[in-house]
Amino acid sequence: MEAESEFKEYYAKNMRGISGWFKARVYTIERWLYAAHRITGILIVLFVLVHFYSTGWHPGLWWDALLGIIVTFHTANGIRLILAELGFAVGKPLLIKKPSQRPVSIEGVQRYVVVFALVLFVVLAAIWAYYALVVQPMMG
Amino acid sequence: MASEEAKEYVLPPEVLEETMKASEELWKPVRKIKFRIYKYNPRKDYAPYWEEHELEVSRGMTVLDALLIIKGEADHSLGLRYSCRMGLCGSCAMMINGKQMLACQTRVLEAAGSGDVVELRPLDNFPVERDLAADFTSFFEKHRAVKPWIIRNDDVELNNPTGPYKQTVDEYARYYQFTDCIKCGACLSACPTAATDYEYLGPQALAQAYRYIVDTRDDGLDVRIPVVDTEHGCWRCHFAASCSDVCPRGVDPAQGIQLLKKLLIKRKFGFKPHKPAEALPAKVKAEKKE
Ligand code: SF4
Ligand code: SF4
């Protein structure tokens, strides 16, 4: 009986739940970045918990490079989000709209900021990977 | 004389014929489309189920047209909300092939794309009322929570107005775009934050809060701060911008929310949001006319 009413409530409420974070296919790229930001954020928290326990511990070689990808993505996209959420790079409200107006906050300067964040991510991740895969093993 | 004037407005026969042909072309059935429609009555059914209907659609037929034909001819029990049929009332927003759109503004063939199935569901993240109709109670509550009206402190002027309030074009442009909201709920439904946070005020309410806060005629900033500057207020938004992506009216709520955050941060550093509008006294108006 209990289970049945819960089941009914689930459908009546029609909330997407966590799957809603990752429903990005039909939307713009910002939605993918949102989903990736969530995942990387959660993974970083998990790593930090281990890191607190033993600061010297590292997952090692390829895992280190993966950790780099996670951290640098969160950093680069985080910079973009800080800019946007402080009200920069989202454009100005319009006085005159076209009949099928696309949102200025997405199609305006934000396009360049997204590209900038992605390039920054690739550069930082490459440096980190170089350090983790080449420099670190050499130093032993 | 009158008839001669009227004659000038009659289309030449060849143009008339062309127009008639174009209109016939627009309403000629061109393709068979399968509609998968979500059926669920929370008061009666154990679980939702899908119903399928096939329909010959024309190029001009909107999803709402198709739904009304289905309701009239195949399934009288189909529940949906609609009113104006021209994208002004915001009643018929639903999930059309997985994206929030107005049924009255979306043509069937446009929604189907190269496929031949159109899947219709009620809006995500809204409780289901019946079939395609969503329950907007909490959505309107959130809208009401931000006090979407002009709040003034000068009671004397309000009760005995001496004239209209001054506002420049720039000041008008700050909020004009957000006044176009038709409360269709598409933005709240598309928001990934709203998918897990039932209490999140949502893009619509926050954009409206911004619309009234930046209006120079409004003094209600301090009244609205406790509503928007909270955990479930504007700081829950992380700029996925899906709300702006789906808005059928080009309101761009994501932009409004980010500007609202900027305004709140500025205020924390002691900046005033704007100079309040002064009343344009009747005397000045009369002088100007002269
Ligand atoms: S902001 Fe746009 S999508 Fe949201 S309720 Fe208003 S019109 Fe609909
Ligand atoms: S910009 Fe904010 S309100 Fe709009 S969809 Fe994203 S998280 Fe939701």
mmCIF file with all atom_site columns, N, CA, C and O in Angstrom, chain A residues 12-13 15, chain B residues 124-129 134-146 183 185 188-189 194 197-202 204-205:
data_model
loop_
_atom_site.group_PDB
_atom_site.id
_atom_site.type_symbol
_atom_site.label_atom_id
_atom_site.label_alt_id
_atom_site.label_comp_id
_atom_site.label_asym_id
_atom_site.label_entity_id
_atom_site.label_seq_id
_atom_site.pdbx_PDB_ins_code
_atom_site.Cartn_x
_atom_site.Cartn_y
_atom_site.Cartn_z
_atom_site.occupancy
_atom_site.B_iso_or_equiv
_atom_site.pdbx_formal_charge
_atom_site.auth_seq_id
_atom_site.auth_comp_id
_atom_site.auth_asym_id
_atom_site.auth_atom_id
_atom_site.pdbx_PDB_model_num
ATOM 1   N N  . ALA A 1 12  ? 2.600  11.458 -10.419 1.00 0.00 ? 12  ALA A N  1
ATOM 2   C CA . ALA A 1 12  ? 1.786  12.664 -10.339 1.00 0.00 ? 12  ALA A CA 1
ATOM 3   C C  . ALA A 1 12  ? 2.657  13.901 -10.235 1.00 0.00 ? 12  ALA A C  1
ATOM 4   O O  . ALA A 1 12  ? 2.334  14.946 -10.787 1.00 0.00 ? 12  ALA A O  1
ATOM 5   N N  . LYS A 1 13  ? 3.803  13.780 -9.542  1.00 0.00 ? 13  LYS A N  1
ATOM 6   C CA . LYS A 1 13  ? 4.693  14.937 -9.392  1.00 0.00 ? 13  LYS A CA 1
ATOM 7   C C  . LYS A 1 13  ? 5.461  15.230 -10.662 1.00 0.00 ? 13  LYS A C  1
ATOM 8   O O  . LYS A 1 13  ? 5.773  16.373 -10.966 1.00 0.00 ? 13  LYS A O  1
ATOM 9   N N  . MET A 1 15  ? 8.484  14.969 -11.493 1.00 0.00 ? 15  MET A N  1
ATOM 10  C CA . MET A 1 15  ? 9.784  15.635 -11.402 1.00 0.00 ? 15  MET A CA 1
ATOM 11  C C  . MET A 1 15  ? 10.829 14.782 -12.098 1.00 0.00 ? 15  MET A C  1
ATOM 12  O O  . MET A 1 15  ? 10.837 13.566 -11.942 1.00 0.00 ? 15  MET A O  1
ATOM 13  N N  . ASP B 2 124 ? 7.629  18.751 -18.014 1.00 0.00 ? 124 ASP B N  1
ATOM 14  C CA . ASP B 2 124 ? 8.454  18.158 -16.959 1.00 0.00 ? 124 ASP B CA 1
ATOM 15  C C  . ASP B 2 124 ? 8.443  19.056 -15.729 1.00 0.00 ? 124 ASP B C  1
ATOM 16  O O  . ASP B 2 124 ? 8.313  20.277 -15.850 1.00 0.00 ? 124 ASP B O  1
ATOM 17  N N  . ASN B 2 125 ? 8.692  18.445 -14.579 1.00 0.00 ? 125 ASN B N  1
ATOM 18  C CA . ASN B 2 125 ? 8.863  19.182 -13.319 1.00 0.00 ? 125 ASN B CA 1
ATOM 19  C C  . ASN B 2 125 ? 7.615  19.951 -12.878 1.00 0.00 ? 125 ASN B C  1
ATOM 20  O O  . ASN B 2 125 ? 7.691  20.826 -12.030 1.00 0.00 ? 125 ASN B O  1
ATOM 21  N N  . PHE B 2 126 ? 6.478  19.647 -13.498 1.00 0.00 ? 126 PHE B N  1
ATOM 22  C CA . PHE B 2 126 ? 5.193  20.177 -13.040 1.00 0.00 ? 126 PHE B CA 1
ATOM 23  C C  . PHE B 2 126 ? 4.338  18.967 -12.670 1.00 0.00 ? 126 PHE B C  1
ATOM 24  O O  . PHE B 2 126 ? 4.382  17.962 -13.374 1.00 0.00 ? 126 PHE B O  1
ATOM 25  N N  . PRO B 2 127 ? 3.556  19.045 -11.586 1.00 0.00 ? 127 PRO B N  1
ATOM 26  C CA . PRO B 2 127 ? 2.647  17.932 -11.292 1.00 0.00 ? 127 PRO B CA 1
ATOM 27  C C  . PRO B 2 127 ? 1.652  17.757 -12.442 1.00 0.00 ? 127 PRO B C  1
ATOM 28  O O  . PRO B 2 127 ? 1.252  18.745 -13.070 1.00 0.00 ? 127 PRO B O  1
ATOM 29  N N  . VAL B 2 128 ? 1.266  16.524 -12.714 1.00 0.00 ? 128 VAL B N  1
ATOM 30  C CA . VAL B 2 128 ? 0.319  16.287 -13.804 1.00 0.00 ? 128 VAL B CA 1
ATOM 31  C C  . VAL B 2 128 ? -1.099 16.494 -13.298 1.00 0.00 ? 128 VAL B C  1
ATOM 32  O O  . VAL B 2 128 ? -1.476 15.959 -12.251 1.00 0.00 ? 128 VAL B O  1
ATOM 33  N N  . GLU B 2 129 ? -1.863 17.279 -14.029 1.00 0.00 ? 129 GLU B N  1
ATOM 34  C CA . GLU B 2 129 ? -3.274 17.451 -13.684 1.00 0.00 ? 129 GLU B CA 1
ATOM 35  C C  . GLU B 2 129 ? -4.061 16.335 -14.367 1.00 0.00 ? 129 GLU B C  1
ATOM 36  O O  . GLU B 2 129 ? -4.709 15.534 -13.725 1.00 0.00 ? 129 GLU B O  1
ATOM 37  N N  . ALA B 2 134 ? -0.720 20.372 -17.166 1.00 0.00 ? 134 ALA B N  1
ATOM 38  C CA . ALA B 2 134 ? 0.086  20.379 -15.943 1.00 0.00 ? 134 ALA B CA 1
ATOM 39  C C  . ALA B 2 134 ? -0.589 21.260 -14.896 1.00 0.00 ? 134 ALA B C  1
ATOM 40  O O  . ALA B 2 134 ? -1.380 22.137 -15.224 1.00 0.00 ? 134 ALA B O  1
ATOM 41  N N  . ASP B 2 135 ? -0.232 20.995 -13.636 1.00 0.00 ? 135 ASP B N  1
ATOM 42  C CA . ASP B 2 135 ? -0.803 21.754 -12.527 1.00 0.00 ? 135 ASP B CA 1
ATOM 43  C C  . ASP B 2 135 ? 0.105  22.955 -12.236 1.00 0.00 ? 135 ASP B C  1
ATOM 44  O O  . ASP B 2 135 ? 1.256  22.780 -11.847 1.00 0.00 ? 135 ASP B O  1
ATOM 45  N N  . PHE B 2 136 ? -0.416 24.158 -12.407 1.00 0.00 ? 136 PHE B N  1
ATOM 46  C CA . PHE B 2 136 ? 0.411  25.365 -12.285 1.00 0.00 ? 136 PHE B CA 1
ATOM 47  C C  . PHE B 2 136 ? 0.303  26.029 -10.915 1.00 0.00 ? 136 PHE B C  1
ATOM 48  O O  . PHE B 2 136 ? 0.781  27.146 -10.757 1.00 0.00 ? 136 PHE B O  1
ATOM 49  N N  . THR B 2 137 ? -0.320 25.379 -9.938  1.00 0.00 ? 137 THR B N  1
ATOM 50  C CA . THR B 2 137 ? -0.546 26.042 -8.651  1.00 0.00 ? 137 THR B CA 1
ATOM 51  C C  . THR B 2 137 ? 0.750  26.580 -8.060  1.00 0.00 ? 137 THR B C  1
ATOM 52  O O  . THR B 2 137 ? 0.849  27.762 -7.730  1.00 0.00 ? 137 THR B O  1
ATOM 53  N N  . SER B 2 138 ? 1.768  25.711 -7.954  1.00 0.00 ? 138 SER B N  1
ATOM 54  C CA . SER B 2 138 ? 2.989  26.165 -7.281  1.00 0.00 ? 138 SER B CA 1
ATOM 55  C C  . SER B 2 138 ? 3.740  27.163 -8.151  1.00 0.00 ? 138 SER B C  1
ATOM 56  O O  . SER B 2 138 ? 4.400  28.070 -7.655  1.00 0.00 ? 138 SER B O  1
ATOM 57  N N  . PHE B 2 139 ? 3.619  27.028 -9.482  1.00 0.00 ? 139 PHE B N  1
ATOM 58  C CA . PHE B 2 139 ? 4.264  27.977 -10.386 1.00 0.00 ? 139 PHE B CA 1
ATOM 59  C C  . PHE B 2 139 ? 3.724  29.393 -10.151 1.00 0.00 ? 139 PHE B C  1
ATOM 60  O O  . PHE B 2 139 ? 4.483  30.351 -10.020 1.00 0.00 ? 139 PHE B O  1
ATOM 61  N N  . PHE B 2 140 ? 2.413  29.513 -10.050 1.00 0.00 ? 140 PHE B N  1
ATOM 62  C CA . PHE B 2 140 ? 1.828  30.840 -9.828  1.00 0.00 ? 140 PHE B CA 1
ATOM 63  C C  . PHE B 2 140 ? 2.103  31.340 -8.422  1.00 0.00 ? 140 PHE B C  1
ATOM 64  O O  . PHE B 2 140 ? 2.229  32.544 -8.199  1.00 0.00 ? 140 PHE B O  1
ATOM 65  N N  . GLU B 2 141 ? 2.197  30.397 -7.469  1.00 0.00 ? 141 GLU B N  1
ATOM 66  C CA . GLU B 2 141 ? 2.556  30.808 -6.113  1.00 0.00 ? 141 GLU B CA 1
ATOM 67  C C  . GLU B 2 141 ? 3.943  31.449 -6.096  1.00 0.00 ? 141 GLU B C  1
ATOM 68  O O  . GLU B 2 141 ? 4.169  32.457 -5.443  1.00 0.00 ? 141 GLU B O  1
ATOM 69  N N  . LYS B 2 142 ? 4.864  30.827 -6.838  1.00 0.00 ? 142 LYS B N  1
ATOM 70  C CA . LYS B 2 142 ? 6.220  31.375 -6.901  1.00 0.00 ? 142 LYS B CA 1
ATOM 71  C C  . LYS B 2 142 ? 6.208  32.744 -7.557  1.00 0.00 ? 142 LYS B C  1
ATOM 72  O O  . LYS B 2 142 ? 6.916  33.661 -7.146  1.00 0.00 ? 142 LYS B O  1
ATOM 73  N N  . HIS B 2 143 ? 5.394  32.880 -8.596  1.00 0.00 ? 143 HIS B N  1
ATOM 74  C CA . HIS B 2 143 ? 5.281  34.175 -9.268  1.00 0.00 ? 143 HIS B CA 1
ATOM 75  C C  . HIS B 2 143 ? 4.758  35.229 -8.296  1.00 0.00 ? 143 HIS B C  1
ATOM 76  O O  . HIS B 2 143 ? 5.303  36.327 -8.196  1.00 0.00 ? 143 HIS B O  1
ATOM 77  N N  . ARG B 2 144 ? 3.732  34.852 -7.544  1.00 0.00 ? 144 ARG B N  1
ATOM 78  C CA . ARG B 2 144 ? 3.140  35.789 -6.595  1.00 0.00 ? 144 ARG B CA 1
ATOM 79  C C  . ARG B 2 144 ? 4.128  36.131 -5.482  1.00 0.00 ? 144 ARG B C  1
ATOM 80  O O  . ARG B 2 144 ? 4.121  37.242 -4.962  1.00 0.00 ? 144 ARG B O  1
ATOM 81  N N  . ALA B 2 145 ? 4.991  35.164 -5.127  1.00 0.00 ? 145 ALA B N  1
ATOM 82  C CA . ALA B 2 145 ? 5.912  35.359 -4.010  1.00 0.00 ? 145 ALA B CA 1
ATOM 83  C C  . ALA B 2 145 ? 6.862  36.533 -4.239  1.00 0.00 ? 145 ALA B C  1
ATOM 84  O O  . ALA B 2 145 ? 7.287  37.184 -3.286  1.00 0.00 ? 145 ALA B O  1
ATOM 85  N N  . VAL B 2 146 ? 7.203  36.832 -5.507  1.00 0.00 ? 146 VAL B N  1
ATOM 86  C CA . VAL B 2 146 ? 8.145  37.926 -5.743  1.00 0.00 ? 146 VAL B CA 1
ATOM 87  C C  . VAL B 2 146 ? 7.445  39.278 -5.838  1.00 0.00 ? 146 VAL B C  1
ATOM 88  O O  . VAL B 2 146 ? 8.056  40.276 -6.185  1.00 0.00 ? 146 VAL B O  1
ATOM 89  N N  . LYS B 2 183 ? 3.836  33.563 -18.892 1.00 0.00 ? 183 LYS B N  1
ATOM 90  C CA . LYS B 2 183 ? 3.675  32.563 -17.830 1.00 0.00 ? 183 LYS B CA 1
ATOM 91  C C  . LYS B 2 183 ? 3.287  31.201 -18.373 1.00 0.00 ? 183 LYS B C  1
ATOM 92  O O  . LYS B 2 183 ? 2.339  30.578 -17.913 1.00 0.00 ? 183 LYS B O  1
ATOM 93  N N  . GLY B 2 185 ? 5.401  28.636 -18.393 1.00 0.00 ? 185 GLY B N  1
ATOM 94  C CA . GLY B 2 185 ? 6.025  27.590 -17.585 1.00 0.00 ? 185 GLY B CA 1
ATOM 95  C C  . GLY B 2 185 ? 7.105  26.799 -18.295 1.00 0.00 ? 185 GLY B C  1
ATOM 96  O O  . GLY B 2 185 ? 7.716  25.922 -17.691 1.00 0.00 ? 185 GLY B O  1
ATOM 97  N N  . LEU B 2 188 ? 10.631 27.097 -16.452 1.00 0.00 ? 188 LEU B N  1
ATOM 98  C CA . LEU B 2 188 ? 10.794 26.348 -15.198 1.00 0.00 ? 188 LEU B CA 1
ATOM 99  C C  . LEU B 2 188 ? 10.902 24.861 -15.501 1.00 0.00 ? 188 LEU B C  1
ATOM 100 O O  . LEU B 2 188 ? 11.652 24.127 -14.858 1.00 0.00 ? 188 LEU B O  1
ATOM 101 N N  . SER B 2 189 ? 10.159 24.429 -16.505 1.00 0.00 ? 189 SER B N  1
ATOM 102 C CA . SER B 2 189 ? 10.166 23.018 -16.856 1.00 0.00 ? 189 SER B CA 1
ATOM 103 C C  . SER B 2 189 ? 11.508 22.588 -17.436 1.00 0.00 ? 189 SER B C  1
ATOM 104 O O  . SER B 2 189 ? 11.950 21.466 -17.230 1.00 0.00 ? 189 SER B O  1
ATOM 105 N N  . ALA B 2 194 ? 15.500 23.063 -11.318 1.00 0.00 ? 194 ALA B N  1
ATOM 106 C CA . ALA B 2 194 ? 14.135 22.788 -10.875 1.00 0.00 ? 194 ALA B CA 1
ATOM 107 C C  . ALA B 2 194 ? 13.832 21.298 -10.885 1.00 0.00 ? 194 ALA B C  1
ATOM 108 O O  . ALA B 2 194 ? 12.888 20.849 -10.236 1.00 0.00 ? 194 ALA B O  1
ATOM 109 N N  . ASP B 2 197 ? 15.062 20.515 -7.304  1.00 0.00 ? 197 ASP B N  1
ATOM 110 C CA . ASP B 2 197 ? 14.691 21.415 -6.214  1.00 0.00 ? 197 ASP B CA 1
ATOM 111 C C  . ASP B 2 197 ? 13.272 21.929 -6.448  1.00 0.00 ? 197 ASP B C  1
ATOM 112 O O  . ASP B 2 197 ? 13.050 22.833 -7.239  1.00 0.00 ? 197 ASP B O  1
ATOM 113 N N  . TYR B 2 198 ? 12.346 21.326 -5.717  1.00 0.00 ? 198 TYR B N  1
ATOM 114 C CA . TYR B 2 198 ? 10.940 21.663 -5.924  1.00 0.00 ? 198 TYR B CA 1
ATOM 115 C C  . TYR B 2 198 ? 10.642 23.097 -5.503  1.00 0.00 ? 198 TYR B C  1
ATOM 116 O O  . TYR B 2 198 ? 9.747  23.735 -6.025  1.00 0.00 ? 198 TYR B O  1
ATOM 117 N N  . GLU B 2 199 ? 11.429 23.604 -4.546  1.00 0.00 ? 199 GLU B N  1
ATOM 118 C CA . GLU B 2 199 ? 11.127 24.929 -4.005  1.00 0.00 ? 199 GLU B CA 1
ATOM 119 C C  . GLU B 2 199 ? 11.819 26.056 -4.760  1.00 0.00 ? 199 GLU B C  1
ATOM 120 O O  . GLU B 2 199 ? 11.581 27.230 -4.479  1.00 0.00 ? 199 GLU B O  1
ATOM 121 N N  . TYR B 2 200 ? 12.703 25.704 -5.693  1.00 0.00 ? 200 TYR B N  1
ATOM 122 C CA . TYR B 2 200 ? 13.420 26.727 -6.458  1.00 0.00 ? 200 TYR B CA 1
ATOM 123 C C  . TYR B 2 200 ? 12.418 27.685 -7.115  1.00 0.00 ? 200 TYR B C  1
ATOM 124 O O  . TYR B 2 200 ? 11.489 27.256 -7.791  1.00 0.00 ? 200 TYR B O  1
ATOM 125 N N  . LEU B 2 201 ? 12.625 28.979 -6.903  1.00 0.00 ? 201 LEU B N  1
ATOM 126 C CA . LEU B 2 201 ? 11.667 29.964 -7.418  1.00 0.00 ? 201 LEU B CA 1
ATOM 127 C C  . LEU B 2 201 ? 11.501 29.853 -8.926  1.00 0.00 ? 201 LEU B C  1
ATOM 128 O O  . LEU B 2 201 ? 10.426 30.062 -9.467  1.00 0.00 ? 201 LEU B O  1
ATOM 129 N N  . GLY B 2 202 ? 12.580 29.588 -9.611  1.00 0.00 ? 202 GLY B N  1
ATOM 130 C CA . GLY B 2 202 ? 12.478 29.358 -11.044 1.00 0.00 ? 202 GLY B CA 1
ATOM 131 C C  . GLY B 2 202 ? 12.725 30.593 -11.869 1.00 0.00 ? 202 GLY B C  1
ATOM 132 O O  . GLY B 2 202 ? 12.586 31.725 -11.398 1.00 0.00 ? 202 GLY B O  1
ATOM 133 N N  . GLN B 2 204 ? 11.142 32.031 -14.291 1.00 0.00 ? 204 GLN B N  1
ATOM 134 C CA . GLN B 2 204 ? 10.057 32.980 -14.574 1.00 0.00 ? 204 GLN B CA 1
ATOM 135 C C  . GLN B 2 204 ? 9.906  33.985 -13.433 1.00 0.00 ? 204 GLN B C  1
ATOM 136 O O  . GLN B 2 204 ? 9.935  35.192 -13.645 1.00 0.00 ? 204 GLN B O  1
ATOM 137 N N  . ALA B 2 205 ? 9.787  33.463 -12.196 1.00 0.00 ? 205 ALA B N  1
ATOM 138 C CA . ALA B 2 205 ? 9.577  34.346 -11.051 1.00 0.00 ? 205 ALA B CA 1
ATOM 139 C C  . ALA B 2 205 ? 10.785 35.261 -10.845 1.00 0.00 ? 205 ALA B C  1
ATOM 140 O O  . ALA B 2 205 ? 10.634 36.454 -10.570 1.00 0.00 ? 205 ALA B O  1
#
